[in-house]
XYZ file of C-alpha atoms in Angstrom:
493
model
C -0.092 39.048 7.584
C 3.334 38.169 5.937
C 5.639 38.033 8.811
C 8.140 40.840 9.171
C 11.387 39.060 9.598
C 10.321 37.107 6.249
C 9.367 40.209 4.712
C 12.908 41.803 5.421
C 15.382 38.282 4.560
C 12.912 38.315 0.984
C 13.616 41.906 0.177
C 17.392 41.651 0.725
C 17.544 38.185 -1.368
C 14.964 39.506 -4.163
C 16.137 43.305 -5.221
C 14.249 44.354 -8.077
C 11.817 41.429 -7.752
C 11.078 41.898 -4.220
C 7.624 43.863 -5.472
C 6.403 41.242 -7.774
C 6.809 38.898 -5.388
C 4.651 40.518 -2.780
C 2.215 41.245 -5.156
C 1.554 37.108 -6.069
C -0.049 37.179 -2.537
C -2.686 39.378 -3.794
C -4.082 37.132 -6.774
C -5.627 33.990 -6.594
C -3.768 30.467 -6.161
C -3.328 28.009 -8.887
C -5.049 24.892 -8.912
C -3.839 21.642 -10.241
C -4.142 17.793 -10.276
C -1.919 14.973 -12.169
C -3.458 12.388 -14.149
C -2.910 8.852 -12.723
C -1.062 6.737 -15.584
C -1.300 3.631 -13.906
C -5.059 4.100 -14.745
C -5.957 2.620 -18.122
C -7.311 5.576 -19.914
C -6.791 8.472 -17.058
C -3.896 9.972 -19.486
C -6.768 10.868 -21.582
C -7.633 14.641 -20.590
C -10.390 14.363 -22.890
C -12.586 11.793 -19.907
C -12.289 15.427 -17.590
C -15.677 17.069 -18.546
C -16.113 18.918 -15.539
C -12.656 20.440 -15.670
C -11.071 22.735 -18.503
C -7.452 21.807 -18.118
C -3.885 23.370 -19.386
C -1.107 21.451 -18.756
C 1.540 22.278 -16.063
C 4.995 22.685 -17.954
C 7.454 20.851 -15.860
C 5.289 17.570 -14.777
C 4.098 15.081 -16.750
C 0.540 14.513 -16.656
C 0.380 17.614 -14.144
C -2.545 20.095 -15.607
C -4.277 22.861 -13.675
C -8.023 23.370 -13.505
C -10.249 26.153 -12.979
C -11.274 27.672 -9.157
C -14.490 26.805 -9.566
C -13.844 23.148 -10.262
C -14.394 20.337 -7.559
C -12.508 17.146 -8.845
C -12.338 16.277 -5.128
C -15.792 15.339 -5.282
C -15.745 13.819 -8.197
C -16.280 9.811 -8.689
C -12.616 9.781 -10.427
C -11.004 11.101 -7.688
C -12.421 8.281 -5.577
C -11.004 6.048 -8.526
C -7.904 7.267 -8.130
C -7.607 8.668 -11.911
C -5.717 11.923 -10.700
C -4.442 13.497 -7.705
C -4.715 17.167 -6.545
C -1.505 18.602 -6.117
C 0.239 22.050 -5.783
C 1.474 22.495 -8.993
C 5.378 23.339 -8.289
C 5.400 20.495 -5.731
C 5.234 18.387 -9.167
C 8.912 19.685 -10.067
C 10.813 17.303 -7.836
C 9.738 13.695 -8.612
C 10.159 14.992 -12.443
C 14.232 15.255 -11.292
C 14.388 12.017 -9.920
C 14.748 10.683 -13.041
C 12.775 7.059 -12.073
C 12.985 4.330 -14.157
C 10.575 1.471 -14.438
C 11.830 -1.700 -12.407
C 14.529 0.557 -10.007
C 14.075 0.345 -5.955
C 12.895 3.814 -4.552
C 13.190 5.563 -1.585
C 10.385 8.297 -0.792
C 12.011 9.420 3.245
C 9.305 12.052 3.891
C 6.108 11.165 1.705
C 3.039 12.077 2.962
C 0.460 12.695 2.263
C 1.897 10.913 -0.646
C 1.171 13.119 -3.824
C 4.801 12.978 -4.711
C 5.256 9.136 -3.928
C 2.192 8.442 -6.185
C 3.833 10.586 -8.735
C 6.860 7.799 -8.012
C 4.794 5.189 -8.748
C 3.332 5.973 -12.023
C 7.258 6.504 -13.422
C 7.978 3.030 -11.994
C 4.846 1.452 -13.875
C 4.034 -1.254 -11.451
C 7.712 -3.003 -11.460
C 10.221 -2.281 -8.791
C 9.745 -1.352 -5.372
C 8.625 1.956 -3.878
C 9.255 2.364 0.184
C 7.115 5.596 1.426
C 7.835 6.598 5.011
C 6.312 8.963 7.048
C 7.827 9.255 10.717
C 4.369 11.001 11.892
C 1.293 7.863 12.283
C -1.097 10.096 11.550
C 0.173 11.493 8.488
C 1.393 7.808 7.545
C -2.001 6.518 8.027
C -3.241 9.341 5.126
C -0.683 8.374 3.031
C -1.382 4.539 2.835
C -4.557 5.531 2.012
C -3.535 7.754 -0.966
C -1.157 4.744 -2.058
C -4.418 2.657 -1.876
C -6.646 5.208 -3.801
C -4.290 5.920 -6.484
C -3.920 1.725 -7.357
C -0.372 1.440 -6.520
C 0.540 -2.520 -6.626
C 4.384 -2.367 -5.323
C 4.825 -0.148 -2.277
C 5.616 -0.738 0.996
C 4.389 1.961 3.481
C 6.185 2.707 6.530
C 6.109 4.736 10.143
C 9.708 4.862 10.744
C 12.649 7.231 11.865
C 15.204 8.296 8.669
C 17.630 6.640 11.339
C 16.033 3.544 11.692
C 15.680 3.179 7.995
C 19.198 3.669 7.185
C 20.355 0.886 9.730
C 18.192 -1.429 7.719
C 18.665 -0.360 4.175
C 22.609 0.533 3.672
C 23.207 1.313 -0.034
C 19.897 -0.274 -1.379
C 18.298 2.622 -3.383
C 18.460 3.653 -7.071
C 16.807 6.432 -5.766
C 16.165 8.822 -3.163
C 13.680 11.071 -2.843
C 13.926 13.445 0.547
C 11.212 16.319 0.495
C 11.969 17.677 3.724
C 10.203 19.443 6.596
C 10.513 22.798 6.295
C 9.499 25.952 7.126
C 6.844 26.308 4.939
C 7.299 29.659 3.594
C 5.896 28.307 0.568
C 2.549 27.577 1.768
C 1.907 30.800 3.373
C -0.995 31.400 1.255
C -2.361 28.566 1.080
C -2.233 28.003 4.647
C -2.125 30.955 7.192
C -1.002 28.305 10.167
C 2.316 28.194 8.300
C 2.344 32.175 8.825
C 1.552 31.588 12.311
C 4.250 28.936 13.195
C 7.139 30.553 11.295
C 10.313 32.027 13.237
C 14.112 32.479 12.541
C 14.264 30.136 14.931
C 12.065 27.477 13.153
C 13.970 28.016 10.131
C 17.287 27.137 12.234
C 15.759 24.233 13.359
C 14.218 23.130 10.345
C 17.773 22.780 9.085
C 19.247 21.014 11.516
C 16.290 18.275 10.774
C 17.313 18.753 7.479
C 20.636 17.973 7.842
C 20.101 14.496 9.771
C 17.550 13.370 7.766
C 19.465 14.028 4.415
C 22.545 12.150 6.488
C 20.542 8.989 6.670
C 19.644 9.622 2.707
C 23.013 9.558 1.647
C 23.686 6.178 3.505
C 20.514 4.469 1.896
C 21.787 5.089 -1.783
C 23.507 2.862 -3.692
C 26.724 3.923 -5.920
C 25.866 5.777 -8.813
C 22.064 6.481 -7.693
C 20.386 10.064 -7.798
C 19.473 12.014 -4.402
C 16.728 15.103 -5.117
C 16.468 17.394 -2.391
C 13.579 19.303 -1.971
C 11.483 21.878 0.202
C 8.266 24.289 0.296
C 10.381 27.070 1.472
C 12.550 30.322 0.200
C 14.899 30.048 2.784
C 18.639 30.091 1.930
C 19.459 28.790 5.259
C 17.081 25.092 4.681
C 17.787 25.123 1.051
C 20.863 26.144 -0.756
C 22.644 26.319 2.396
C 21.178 22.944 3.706
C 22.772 21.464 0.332
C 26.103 23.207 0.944
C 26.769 21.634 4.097
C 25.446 18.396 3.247
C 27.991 18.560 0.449
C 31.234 19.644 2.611
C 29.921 16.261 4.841
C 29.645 13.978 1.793
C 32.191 14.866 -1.045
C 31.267 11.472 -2.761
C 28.321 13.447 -3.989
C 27.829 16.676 -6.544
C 25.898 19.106 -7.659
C 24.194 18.439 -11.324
C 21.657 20.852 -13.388
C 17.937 20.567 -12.345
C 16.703 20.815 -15.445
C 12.890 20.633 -15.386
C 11.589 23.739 -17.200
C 10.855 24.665 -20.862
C 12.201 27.569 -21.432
C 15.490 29.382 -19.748
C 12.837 32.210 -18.408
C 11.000 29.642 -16.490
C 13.904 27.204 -15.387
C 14.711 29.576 -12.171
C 17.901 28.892 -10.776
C 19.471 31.364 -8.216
C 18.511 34.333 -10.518
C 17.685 36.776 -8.407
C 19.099 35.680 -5.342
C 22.064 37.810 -5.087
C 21.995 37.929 -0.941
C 22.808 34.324 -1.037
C 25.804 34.550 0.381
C 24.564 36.228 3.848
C 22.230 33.404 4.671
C 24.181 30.307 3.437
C 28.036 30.128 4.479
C 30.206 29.022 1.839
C 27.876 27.887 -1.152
C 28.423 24.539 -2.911
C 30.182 25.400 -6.661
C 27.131 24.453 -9.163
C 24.109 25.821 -6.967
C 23.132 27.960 -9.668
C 21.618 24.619 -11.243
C 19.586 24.048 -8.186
C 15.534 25.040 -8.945
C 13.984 27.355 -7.566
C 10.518 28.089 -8.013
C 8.672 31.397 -6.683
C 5.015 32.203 -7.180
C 6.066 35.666 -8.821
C 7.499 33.579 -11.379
C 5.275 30.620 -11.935
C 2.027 29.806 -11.661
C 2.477 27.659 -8.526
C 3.338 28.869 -4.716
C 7.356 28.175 -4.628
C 9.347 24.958 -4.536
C 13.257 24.511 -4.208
C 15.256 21.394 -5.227
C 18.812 20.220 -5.569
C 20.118 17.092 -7.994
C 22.501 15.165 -5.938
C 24.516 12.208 -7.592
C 26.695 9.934 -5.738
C 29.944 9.011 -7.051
C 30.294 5.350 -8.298
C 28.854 2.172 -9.548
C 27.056 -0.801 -8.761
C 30.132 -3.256 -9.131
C 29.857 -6.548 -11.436
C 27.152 -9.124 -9.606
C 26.875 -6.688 -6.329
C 23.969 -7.931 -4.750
C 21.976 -5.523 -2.738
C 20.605 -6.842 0.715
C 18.795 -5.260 3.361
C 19.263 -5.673 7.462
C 16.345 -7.679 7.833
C 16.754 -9.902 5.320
C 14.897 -11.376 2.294
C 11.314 -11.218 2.728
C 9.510 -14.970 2.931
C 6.457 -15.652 1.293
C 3.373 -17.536 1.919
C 2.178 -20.523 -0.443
C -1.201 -20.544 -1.653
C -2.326 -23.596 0.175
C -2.149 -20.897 3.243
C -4.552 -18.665 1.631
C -7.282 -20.100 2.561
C -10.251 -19.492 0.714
C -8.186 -16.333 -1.503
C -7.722 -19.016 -4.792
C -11.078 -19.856 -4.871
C -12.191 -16.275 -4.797
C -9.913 -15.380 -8.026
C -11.373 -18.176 -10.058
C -14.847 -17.507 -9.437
C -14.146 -13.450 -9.927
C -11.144 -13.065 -11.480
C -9.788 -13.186 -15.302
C -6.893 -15.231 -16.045
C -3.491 -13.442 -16.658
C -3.823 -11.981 -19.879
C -2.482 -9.201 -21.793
C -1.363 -5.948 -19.449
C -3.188 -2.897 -19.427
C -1.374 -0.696 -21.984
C 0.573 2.522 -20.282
C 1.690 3.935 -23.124
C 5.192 4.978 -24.274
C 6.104 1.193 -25.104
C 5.841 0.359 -20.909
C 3.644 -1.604 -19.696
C 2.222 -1.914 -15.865
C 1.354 -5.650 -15.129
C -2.277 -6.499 -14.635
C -3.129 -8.252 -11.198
C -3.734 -11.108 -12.507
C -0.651 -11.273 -13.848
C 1.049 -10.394 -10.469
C -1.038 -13.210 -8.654
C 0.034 -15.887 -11.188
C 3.662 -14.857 -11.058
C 3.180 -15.149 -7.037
C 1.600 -18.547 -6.959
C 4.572 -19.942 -9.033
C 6.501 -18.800 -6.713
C 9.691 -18.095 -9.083
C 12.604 -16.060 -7.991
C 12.181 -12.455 -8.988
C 8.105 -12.673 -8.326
C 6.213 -11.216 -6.403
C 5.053 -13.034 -3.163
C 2.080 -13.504 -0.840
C 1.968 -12.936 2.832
C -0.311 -12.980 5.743
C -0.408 -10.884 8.801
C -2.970 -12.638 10.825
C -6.185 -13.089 8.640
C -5.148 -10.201 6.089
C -3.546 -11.297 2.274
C -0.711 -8.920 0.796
C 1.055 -9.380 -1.947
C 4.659 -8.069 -1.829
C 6.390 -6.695 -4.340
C 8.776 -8.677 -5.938
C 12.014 -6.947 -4.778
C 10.899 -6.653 -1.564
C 13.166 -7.078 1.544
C 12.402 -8.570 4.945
C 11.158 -6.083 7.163
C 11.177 -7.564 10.763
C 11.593 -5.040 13.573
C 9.878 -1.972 11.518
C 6.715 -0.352 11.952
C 4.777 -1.099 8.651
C 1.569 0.280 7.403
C 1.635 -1.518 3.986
C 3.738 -4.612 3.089
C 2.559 -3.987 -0.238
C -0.944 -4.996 -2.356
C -4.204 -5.402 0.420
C -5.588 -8.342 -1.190
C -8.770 -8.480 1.434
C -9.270 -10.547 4.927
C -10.056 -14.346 5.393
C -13.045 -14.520 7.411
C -15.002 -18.109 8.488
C -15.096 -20.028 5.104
C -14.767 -17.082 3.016
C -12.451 -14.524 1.756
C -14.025 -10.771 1.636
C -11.906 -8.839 -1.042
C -9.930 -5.216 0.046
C -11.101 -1.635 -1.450
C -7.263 -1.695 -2.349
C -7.612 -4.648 -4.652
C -10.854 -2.989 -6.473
C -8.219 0.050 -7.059
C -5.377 -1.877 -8.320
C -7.585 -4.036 -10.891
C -8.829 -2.848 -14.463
C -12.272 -3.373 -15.575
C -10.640 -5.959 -17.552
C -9.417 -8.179 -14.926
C -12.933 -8.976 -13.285
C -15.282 -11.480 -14.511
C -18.067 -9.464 -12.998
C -18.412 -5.574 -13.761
C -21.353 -2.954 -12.811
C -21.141 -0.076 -15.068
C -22.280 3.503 -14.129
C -22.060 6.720 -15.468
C -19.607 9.398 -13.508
C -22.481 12.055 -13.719
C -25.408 10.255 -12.285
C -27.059 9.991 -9.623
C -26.650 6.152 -9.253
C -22.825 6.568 -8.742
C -24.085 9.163 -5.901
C -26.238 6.913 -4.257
C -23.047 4.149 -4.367
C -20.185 6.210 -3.026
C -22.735 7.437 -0.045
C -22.927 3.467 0.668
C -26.565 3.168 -0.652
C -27.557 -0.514 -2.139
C -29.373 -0.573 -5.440
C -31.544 -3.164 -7.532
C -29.337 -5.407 -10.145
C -30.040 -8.077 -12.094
C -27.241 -11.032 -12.820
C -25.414 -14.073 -11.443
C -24.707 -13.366 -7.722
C -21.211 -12.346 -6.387
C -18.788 -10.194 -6.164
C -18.965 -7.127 -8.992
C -16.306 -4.331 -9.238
C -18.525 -0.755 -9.681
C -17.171 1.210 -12.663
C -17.995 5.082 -13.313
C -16.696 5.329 -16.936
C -15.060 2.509 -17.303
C -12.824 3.579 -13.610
C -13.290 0.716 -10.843
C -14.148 2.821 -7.713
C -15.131 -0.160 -5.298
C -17.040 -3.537 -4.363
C -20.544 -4.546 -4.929
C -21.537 -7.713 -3.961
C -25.162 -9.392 -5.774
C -26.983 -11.548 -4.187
C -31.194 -11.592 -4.561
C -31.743 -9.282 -7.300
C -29.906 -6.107 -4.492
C -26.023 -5.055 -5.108
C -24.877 -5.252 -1.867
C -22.554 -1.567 -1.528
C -19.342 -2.852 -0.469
C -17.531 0.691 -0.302
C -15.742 1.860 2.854
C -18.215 3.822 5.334
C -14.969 6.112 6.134
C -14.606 6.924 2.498
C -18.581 7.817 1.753
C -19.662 11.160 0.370
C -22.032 13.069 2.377
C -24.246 15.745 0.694
């Protein structure tokens, strides 16, 4: 049941529409999941057998699937070759405008489909920083990060206010989806029906307003702010954008323009009862997007293009409040350089991306890092666990982080023991030792439920491929592969 309230604020905004848009709760949701292009070969639809797949018009590599599909139990999706996600949450990532190589904000990213989406734009170079203020949702989106292969993010559990004391003007970019009310989600999730109140909605945009505060301060001159929600209301959306506006006049208003076709690029068409929920509207809001399910297949997104006025000047040098980050050299990695010669290729050519970009192979990434050459990337320890940082990354003393970047695996007594994030990051390519399955049978089963299996071949560490996709560790020893993949990420019937 559609709360009242709601029902009444949608009628008055919608007119004419109102109907249609009632009647989009009556049909089934759209499904949808975006391909993962840091994945050698995932931006070929054609490897999705089980799934008969039309492409979603405003995201790249976004395509829906059928009901009846289950890609979530599918070996690729423990690959990390796509990612389910609501199809208009796609929409604001796709406004960012990212750029391979820029630093990236993501302020409220789990459970990380959109910061994922971030990462396959930046193509392995740069640096991505996802927060989530919430553990437990930070804890599912470090995971996601790790699933999906990302090499150069940087996962934190912090306040937007804490953030912004350490990272004044240091972003390209910004992305702030906010917490809403989730008017959006109300079919897909009838808690969201349950929780919502005028008085949540009020609230909601006070958050807003604090959170997008602390945004503004963490861009750079000239960088791009996108603004975004799950909800129709005025009051969190164009009027949370109006008053962050009559706060920040360094900043404007420019077109969102993420559709195909003027009939499905929605601005505030429609919304003619603007005016009563939002005091004083920003001039240009009618290029703000915003997406409702009577209108696209997808259950509602809003977002707002916010560029801040100015440049980077002439040999500005960005710094952040804790410093630069120090590395590690590889005589403290204990037994980690042995354990890339005897299962590791050397740095070769990168895994091809497509579109004349390129995302650096980990071997590549650990060669640059033991030369330890400004602008690399570097290795660090926290106790008896290998990262490797991204290359632009800052210090980060005095935050609460999740991931300082790649999991390279855990020194243990005269050995190193590789990470599941490492068997995500690498190709098929970059491993001396591979174990090839196919998706569909039942040996690739039997390995993601943690089962062992007979295998012939020299003894060590093997990365276990469904299709050519690296989904984990094996290890072979006595004629048994040893199953190396996480007990908290098994399959069960």
């Amino acid at each position: 049941m559609l709360p009242e309230a709601f029902l009444e604020r949608m009628r008055g905004m919608l007119g004419e529409e109102y109907q249609a848009f009632l009647e989009s709760y009556e049909g089934e949701r759209y499904h949808a999941l975006r391909l993962n292009a840091l994945k050698e070969g995932a931006k070929d639809a054609a490897y999705l057998g089980f799934a008969r797949l039309t492409g979603v018009p405003w995201a790249e590599n976004g395509y829906y699937y059928q009901a009846g599909d289950q890609p979530g139990r599918h070996p690729f999706h423990a690959a990390g070759v796509y990612y389910i996600q609501e199809p208009s949450a796609m929409a604001p990532v796709e406004l960012l405008g990212v750029k391979p190589g820029e630093r990236v904000l993501d302020l409220c990213a789990a459970p990380g489909g959109k910061s994922t989406q971030i990462a396959a734009k930046l193509m392995g170079q740069g640096l991505l920083l996802c927060n989530e203020i919430h553990p437990a949702r930070a804890k599912i989106l470090s995971e996601n990060i790790e699933r999906m292969g990302v090499v150069n993010a940087c996962v934190t559990n912090e306040t937007p206010e804490r953030l912004a004391e350490a990272f004044s003007r240091y972003f390209d970019r910004v992305l702030v989806d906010a917490p809403c009310s989730g008017e959006g989600m109300f079919r897909k999730n009838d808690g969201a029906c349950e929780e919502w109140s005028p008085e949540n909605v009020r609230m909601c945009a006070e958050r807003q307003a604090e959170i997008l505060d602390c945004a503004a301060e963490m861009l750079c001159p000239g960088g791009r702010l996108v603004y975004s929600t799950c909800t129709f209301a005025p009051e969190e959306n164009e009027g949370s954008v109006s008053r962050f506006l009559q706060r920040h006049p360094e900043f404007s208003l420019i077109p969102a323009d993420v559709m195909e076709t003027e009939k499905e690029r929605l601005g505030l068409r429609g919304c003619d009862g603007l005016p009563a929920y939002a005091e004083n509207p920003a001039p240009g809001l009618e290029g703000a997007l915003r997406m409702a399910p009577h209108r696209i297949k997808g259950e509602g997104h809003f977002a707002a293009v916010l560029q801040k006025e100015g440049s980077l000047p002439q040999g500005f040098r960005r710094s952040a409040a804790g410093g630069s980050l120090k590395g590690v050299t590889e005589k403290e990695l204990g037994e980690f350089p042995q354990f890339c010669r005897e299962n590791l290729r050397r740095a070769g050519q990168a895994a091809s991306a497509g579109g004349g970009v390129q995302v650096p192979s980990v071997p590549e990434l650990l060669e640059a890092a033991a030369g330890g050459q400004p602008g690399a990337p570097r290795y660090i320890r926290f106790g008896e666990n290998v990262y490797l940082a991204p290359a632009e990354m800052p210090g980060l003393k005095g935050l609460k982080v999740l991931r300082p970047g790649l999991h390279l695996g855990e020194l243990k007594k005269n050995r190193f023991e590789p990470s599941h994030a490492l068997a995500l990051a690498l190709s098929p390519q970059d491993v001396l030792h591979r174990w090839d399955l196919k998706a569909d049978s039942p040996e690739t089963a039997a390995y993601l439920n943690g089962q062992t299996f007979p295998a012939d071949g020299e003894k060590g560490w093997y990365l276990v491929c469904a299709d050519g996709f690296g989904m984990g560790w094996g290890k072979l020893a006595g004629g048994v592969m040893k199953n190396h993949y996480p007990r908290g990420l098994r399959l069960r019937g």
